[in-house]
mmCIF file of C-alpha atoms in Angstrom:
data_model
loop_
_atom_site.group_PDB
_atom_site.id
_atom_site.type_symbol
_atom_site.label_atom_id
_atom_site.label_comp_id
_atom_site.label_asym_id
_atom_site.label_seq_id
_atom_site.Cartn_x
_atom_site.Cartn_y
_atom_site.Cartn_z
ATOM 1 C CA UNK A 685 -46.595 25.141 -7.461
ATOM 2 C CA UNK A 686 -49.355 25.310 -4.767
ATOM 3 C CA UNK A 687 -47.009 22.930 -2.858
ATOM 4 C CA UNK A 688 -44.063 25.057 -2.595
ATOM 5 C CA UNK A 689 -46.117 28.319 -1.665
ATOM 6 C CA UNK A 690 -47.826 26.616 1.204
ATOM 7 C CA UNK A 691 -44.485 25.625 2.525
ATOM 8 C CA UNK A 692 -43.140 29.349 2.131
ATOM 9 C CA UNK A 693 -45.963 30.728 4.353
ATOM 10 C CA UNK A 694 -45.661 27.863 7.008
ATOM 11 C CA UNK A 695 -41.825 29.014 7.225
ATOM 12 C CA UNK A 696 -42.731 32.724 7.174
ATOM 13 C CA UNK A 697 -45.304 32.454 9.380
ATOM 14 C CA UNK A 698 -43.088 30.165 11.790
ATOM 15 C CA UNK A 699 -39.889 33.058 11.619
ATOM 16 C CA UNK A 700 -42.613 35.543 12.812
ATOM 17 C CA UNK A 701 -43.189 33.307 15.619
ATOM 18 C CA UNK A 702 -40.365 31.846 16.941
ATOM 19 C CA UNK A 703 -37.791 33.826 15.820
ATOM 20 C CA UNK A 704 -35.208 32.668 18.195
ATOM 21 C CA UNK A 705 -35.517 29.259 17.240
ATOM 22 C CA UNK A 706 -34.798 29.898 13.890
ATOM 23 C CA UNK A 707 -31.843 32.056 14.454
ATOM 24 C CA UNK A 708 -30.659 28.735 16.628
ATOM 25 C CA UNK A 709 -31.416 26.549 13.428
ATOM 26 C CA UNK A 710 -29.646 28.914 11.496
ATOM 27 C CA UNK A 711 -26.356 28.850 13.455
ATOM 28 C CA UNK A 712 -26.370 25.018 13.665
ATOM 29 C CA UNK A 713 -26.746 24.461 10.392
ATOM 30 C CA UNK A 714 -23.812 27.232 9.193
ATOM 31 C CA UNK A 715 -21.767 25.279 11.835
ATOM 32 C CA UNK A 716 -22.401 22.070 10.935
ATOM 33 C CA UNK A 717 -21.475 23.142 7.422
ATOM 34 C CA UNK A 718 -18.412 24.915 8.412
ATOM 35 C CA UNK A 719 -17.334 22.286 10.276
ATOM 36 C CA UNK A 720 -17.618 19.911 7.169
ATOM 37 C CA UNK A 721 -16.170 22.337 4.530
ATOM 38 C CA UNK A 722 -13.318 22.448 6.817
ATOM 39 C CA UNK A 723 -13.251 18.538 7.127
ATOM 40 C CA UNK A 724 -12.822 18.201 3.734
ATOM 41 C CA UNK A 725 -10.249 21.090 3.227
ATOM 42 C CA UNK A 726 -8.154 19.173 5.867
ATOM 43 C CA UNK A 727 -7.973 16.035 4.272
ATOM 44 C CA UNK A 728 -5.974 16.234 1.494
ATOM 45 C CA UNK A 729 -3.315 18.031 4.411
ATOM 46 C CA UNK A 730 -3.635 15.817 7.212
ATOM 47 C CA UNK A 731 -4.142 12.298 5.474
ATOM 48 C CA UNK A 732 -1.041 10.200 4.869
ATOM 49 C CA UNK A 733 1.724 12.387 6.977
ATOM 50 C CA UNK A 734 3.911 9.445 6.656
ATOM 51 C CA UNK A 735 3.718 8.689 2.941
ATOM 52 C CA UNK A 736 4.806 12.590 2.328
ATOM 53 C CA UNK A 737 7.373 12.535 4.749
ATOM 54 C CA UNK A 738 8.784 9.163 2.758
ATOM 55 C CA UNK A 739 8.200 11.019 -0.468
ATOM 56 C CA UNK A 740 10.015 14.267 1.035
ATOM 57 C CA UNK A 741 12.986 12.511 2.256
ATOM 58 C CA UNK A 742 13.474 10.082 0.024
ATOM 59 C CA UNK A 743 12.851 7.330 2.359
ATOM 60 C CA UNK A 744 13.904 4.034 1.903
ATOM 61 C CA UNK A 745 11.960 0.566 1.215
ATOM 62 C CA UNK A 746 14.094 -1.314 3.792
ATOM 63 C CA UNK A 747 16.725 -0.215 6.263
ATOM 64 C CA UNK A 748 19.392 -2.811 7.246
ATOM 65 C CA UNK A 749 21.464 -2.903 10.698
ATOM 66 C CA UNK A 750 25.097 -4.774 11.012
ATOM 67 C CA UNK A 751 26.587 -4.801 14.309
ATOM 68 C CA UNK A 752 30.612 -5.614 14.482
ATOM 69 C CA UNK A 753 30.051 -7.829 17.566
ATOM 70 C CA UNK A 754 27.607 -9.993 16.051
ATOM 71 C CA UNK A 755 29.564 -10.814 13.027
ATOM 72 C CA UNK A 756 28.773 -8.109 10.759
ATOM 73 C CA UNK A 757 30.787 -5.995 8.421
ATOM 74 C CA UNK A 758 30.354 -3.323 5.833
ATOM 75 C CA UNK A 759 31.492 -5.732 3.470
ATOM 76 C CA UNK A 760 28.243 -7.822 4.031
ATOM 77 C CA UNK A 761 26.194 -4.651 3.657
ATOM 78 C CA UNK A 762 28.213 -3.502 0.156
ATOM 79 C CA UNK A 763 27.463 -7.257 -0.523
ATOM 80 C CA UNK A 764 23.242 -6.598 0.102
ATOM 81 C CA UNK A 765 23.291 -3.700 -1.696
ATOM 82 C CA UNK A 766 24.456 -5.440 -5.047
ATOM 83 C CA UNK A 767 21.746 -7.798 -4.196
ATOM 84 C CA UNK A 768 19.071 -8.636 -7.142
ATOM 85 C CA UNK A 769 16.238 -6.335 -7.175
ATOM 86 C CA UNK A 770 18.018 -3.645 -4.862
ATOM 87 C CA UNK A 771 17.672 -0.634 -6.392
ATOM 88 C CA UNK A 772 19.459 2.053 -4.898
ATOM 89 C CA UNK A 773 21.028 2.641 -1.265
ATOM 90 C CA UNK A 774 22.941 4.985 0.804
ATOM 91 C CA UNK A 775 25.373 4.676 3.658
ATOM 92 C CA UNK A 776 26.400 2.747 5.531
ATOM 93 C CA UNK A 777 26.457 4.914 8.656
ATOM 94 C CA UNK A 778 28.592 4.421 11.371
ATOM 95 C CA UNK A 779 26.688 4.309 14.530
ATOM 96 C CA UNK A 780 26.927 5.622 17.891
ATOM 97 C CA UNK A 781 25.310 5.516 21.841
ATOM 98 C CA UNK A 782 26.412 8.069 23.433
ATOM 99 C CA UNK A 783 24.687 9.993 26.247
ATOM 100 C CA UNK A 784 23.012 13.391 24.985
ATOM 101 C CA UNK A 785 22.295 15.917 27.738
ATOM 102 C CA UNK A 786 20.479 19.016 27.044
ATOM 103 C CA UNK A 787 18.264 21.708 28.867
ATOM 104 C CA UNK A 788 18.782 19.372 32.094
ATOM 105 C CA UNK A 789 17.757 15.925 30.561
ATOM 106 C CA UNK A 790 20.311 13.184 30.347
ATOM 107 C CA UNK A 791 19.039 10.790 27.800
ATOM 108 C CA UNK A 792 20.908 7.834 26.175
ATOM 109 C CA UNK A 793 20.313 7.988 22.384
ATOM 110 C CA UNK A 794 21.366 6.839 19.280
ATOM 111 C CA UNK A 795 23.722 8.624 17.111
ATOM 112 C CA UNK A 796 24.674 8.388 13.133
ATOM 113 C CA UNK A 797 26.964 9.862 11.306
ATOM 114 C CA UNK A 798 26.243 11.289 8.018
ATOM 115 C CA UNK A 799 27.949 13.428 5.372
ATOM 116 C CA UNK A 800 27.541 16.549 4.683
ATOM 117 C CA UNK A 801 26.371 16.040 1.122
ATOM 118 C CA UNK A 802 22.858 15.323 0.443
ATOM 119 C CA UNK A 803 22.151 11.343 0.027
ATOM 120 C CA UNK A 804 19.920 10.130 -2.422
ATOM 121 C CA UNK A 805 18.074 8.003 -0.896
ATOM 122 C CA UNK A 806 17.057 8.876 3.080
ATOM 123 C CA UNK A 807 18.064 12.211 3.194
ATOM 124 C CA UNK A 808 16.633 13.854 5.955
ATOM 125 C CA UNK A 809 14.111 17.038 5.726
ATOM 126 C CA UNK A 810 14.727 20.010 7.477
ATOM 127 C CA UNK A 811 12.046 21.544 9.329
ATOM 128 C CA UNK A 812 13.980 24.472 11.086
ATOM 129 C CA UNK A 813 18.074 25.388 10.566
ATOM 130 C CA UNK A 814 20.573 23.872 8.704
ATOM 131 C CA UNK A 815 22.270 20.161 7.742
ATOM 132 C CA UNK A 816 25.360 19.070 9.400
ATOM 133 C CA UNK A 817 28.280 20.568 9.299
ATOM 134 C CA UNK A 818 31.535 19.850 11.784
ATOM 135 C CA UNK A 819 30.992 20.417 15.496
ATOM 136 C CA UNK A 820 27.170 20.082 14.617
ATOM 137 C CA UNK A 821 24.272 17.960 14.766
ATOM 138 C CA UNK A 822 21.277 17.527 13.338
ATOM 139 C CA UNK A 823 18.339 16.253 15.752
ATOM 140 C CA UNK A 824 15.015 14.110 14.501
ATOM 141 C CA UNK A 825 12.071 16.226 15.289
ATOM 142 C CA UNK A 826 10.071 14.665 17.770
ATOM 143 C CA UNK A 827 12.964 13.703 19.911
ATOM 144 C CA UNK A 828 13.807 17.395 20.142
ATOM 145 C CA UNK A 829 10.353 18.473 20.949
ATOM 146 C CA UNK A 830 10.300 16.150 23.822
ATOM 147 C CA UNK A 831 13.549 17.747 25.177
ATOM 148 C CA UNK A 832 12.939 21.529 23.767
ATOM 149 C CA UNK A 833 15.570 21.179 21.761
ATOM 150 C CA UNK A 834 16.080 23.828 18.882
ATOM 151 C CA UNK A 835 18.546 25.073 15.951
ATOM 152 C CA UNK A 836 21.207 27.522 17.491
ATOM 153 C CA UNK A 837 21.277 25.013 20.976
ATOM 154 C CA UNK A 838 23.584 23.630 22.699
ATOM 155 C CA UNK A 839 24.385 19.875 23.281
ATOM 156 C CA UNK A 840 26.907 17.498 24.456
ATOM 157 C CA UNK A 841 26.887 14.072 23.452
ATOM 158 C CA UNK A 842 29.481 12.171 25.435
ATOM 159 C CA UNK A 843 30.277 15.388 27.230
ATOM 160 C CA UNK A 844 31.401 16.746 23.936
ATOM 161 C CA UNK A 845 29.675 20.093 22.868
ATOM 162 C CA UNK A 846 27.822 20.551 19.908
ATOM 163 C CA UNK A 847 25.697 23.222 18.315
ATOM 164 C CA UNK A 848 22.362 22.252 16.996
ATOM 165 C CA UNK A 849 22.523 23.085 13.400
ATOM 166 C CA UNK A 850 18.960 21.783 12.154
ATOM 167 C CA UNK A 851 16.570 19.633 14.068
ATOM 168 C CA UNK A 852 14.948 17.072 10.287
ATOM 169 C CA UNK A 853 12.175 13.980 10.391
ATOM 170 C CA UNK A 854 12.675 10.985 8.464
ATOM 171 C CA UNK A 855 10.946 8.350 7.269
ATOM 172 C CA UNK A 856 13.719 5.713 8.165
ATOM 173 C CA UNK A 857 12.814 5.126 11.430
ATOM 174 C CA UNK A 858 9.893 5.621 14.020
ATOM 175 C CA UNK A 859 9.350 8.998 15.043
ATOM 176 C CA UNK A 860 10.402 9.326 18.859
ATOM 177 C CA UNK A 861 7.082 8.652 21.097
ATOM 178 C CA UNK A 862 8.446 8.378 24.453
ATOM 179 C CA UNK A 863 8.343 10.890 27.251
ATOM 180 C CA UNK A 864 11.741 12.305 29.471
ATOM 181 C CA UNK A 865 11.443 12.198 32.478
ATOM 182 C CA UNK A 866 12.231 15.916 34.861
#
């Protein structure tokens, strides 16, 4: 007991004498303890993003590209999906390239067309508006915030117009990393 009441009065007696040093000690150490308490609150909402998008949207194991000119069909894709040990699919999707212009940006992209029924395996998630619906698109998330594209805009893709009906993320493919140029 002596032990611990000699170490009391040393830190008494050094608070009556430096007192703004020990304030100092006091704020680093609350901050350095904030700063941890909120590293570990974080975690469990920051770690993984791409595993709970997969989870969110259903996304798929494997995603599989035929191309007409190169010989393939969607009779060879039906024919994959039957494949042993293939467990589910959706699509196929008829692709597109047109040319997308909105808020000034002219930007060759990649379209797909999709139903307006929810698919059971890489269904998009919504972060802002609504799904698809026709004379509307819906836009993958990052490519819209690199353009400042939002639900309720207008686009044209091929100079057709279309109204922005949700802007989604999926897991399906990489999100959109790079940058438009002015």
């Amino acid at each position: 007991m002596g032990r611990i009441v000699l170490v009391c009065r040393l830190a008494a007696r050094d608070l009556r004498r430096r007192p703004a040093q020990a304030v100092l000690v006091l704020l680093v150490i609350a901050a350095a303890t904030a700063t941890l308490t909120l590293g570990l609150a974080l975690h469990g909402v920051t770690s993984q993003p791409y595993q709970r998008t997969r989870a969110a949207t259903a996304g798929p194991d494997v995603v599989v590209s035929a191309f007409l000119q190169n010989g393939g069909s969607p009779a060879s894709l039906m024919a994959l999906a039957r494949a042993p040990g293939v467990t589910g699919h959706s699509g196929p999707y008829p692709l597109a390239s047109p040319v997308l212009r909105a808020h000034g940006h002219t930007v060759a992209v990649e379209a797909e067309r999709r139903d307006p029924a929810p698919a059971s395996i890489d269904q998009p998630k919504l972060t802002q508006g609504s799904w698809v619906r026709p004379g509307e698109v819906v836009v993958e998330r990052s490519f819209a915030d690199v353009l400042g594209i939002r639900a309720s805009d207008r686009v044209t893709l091929n100079g057709r117009p279309f109204r922005v009906a949700g802007i989604a993320v999926t897991a399906a493919l990489p999100s959109y990393r790079w940058r438009v140029p002015a």
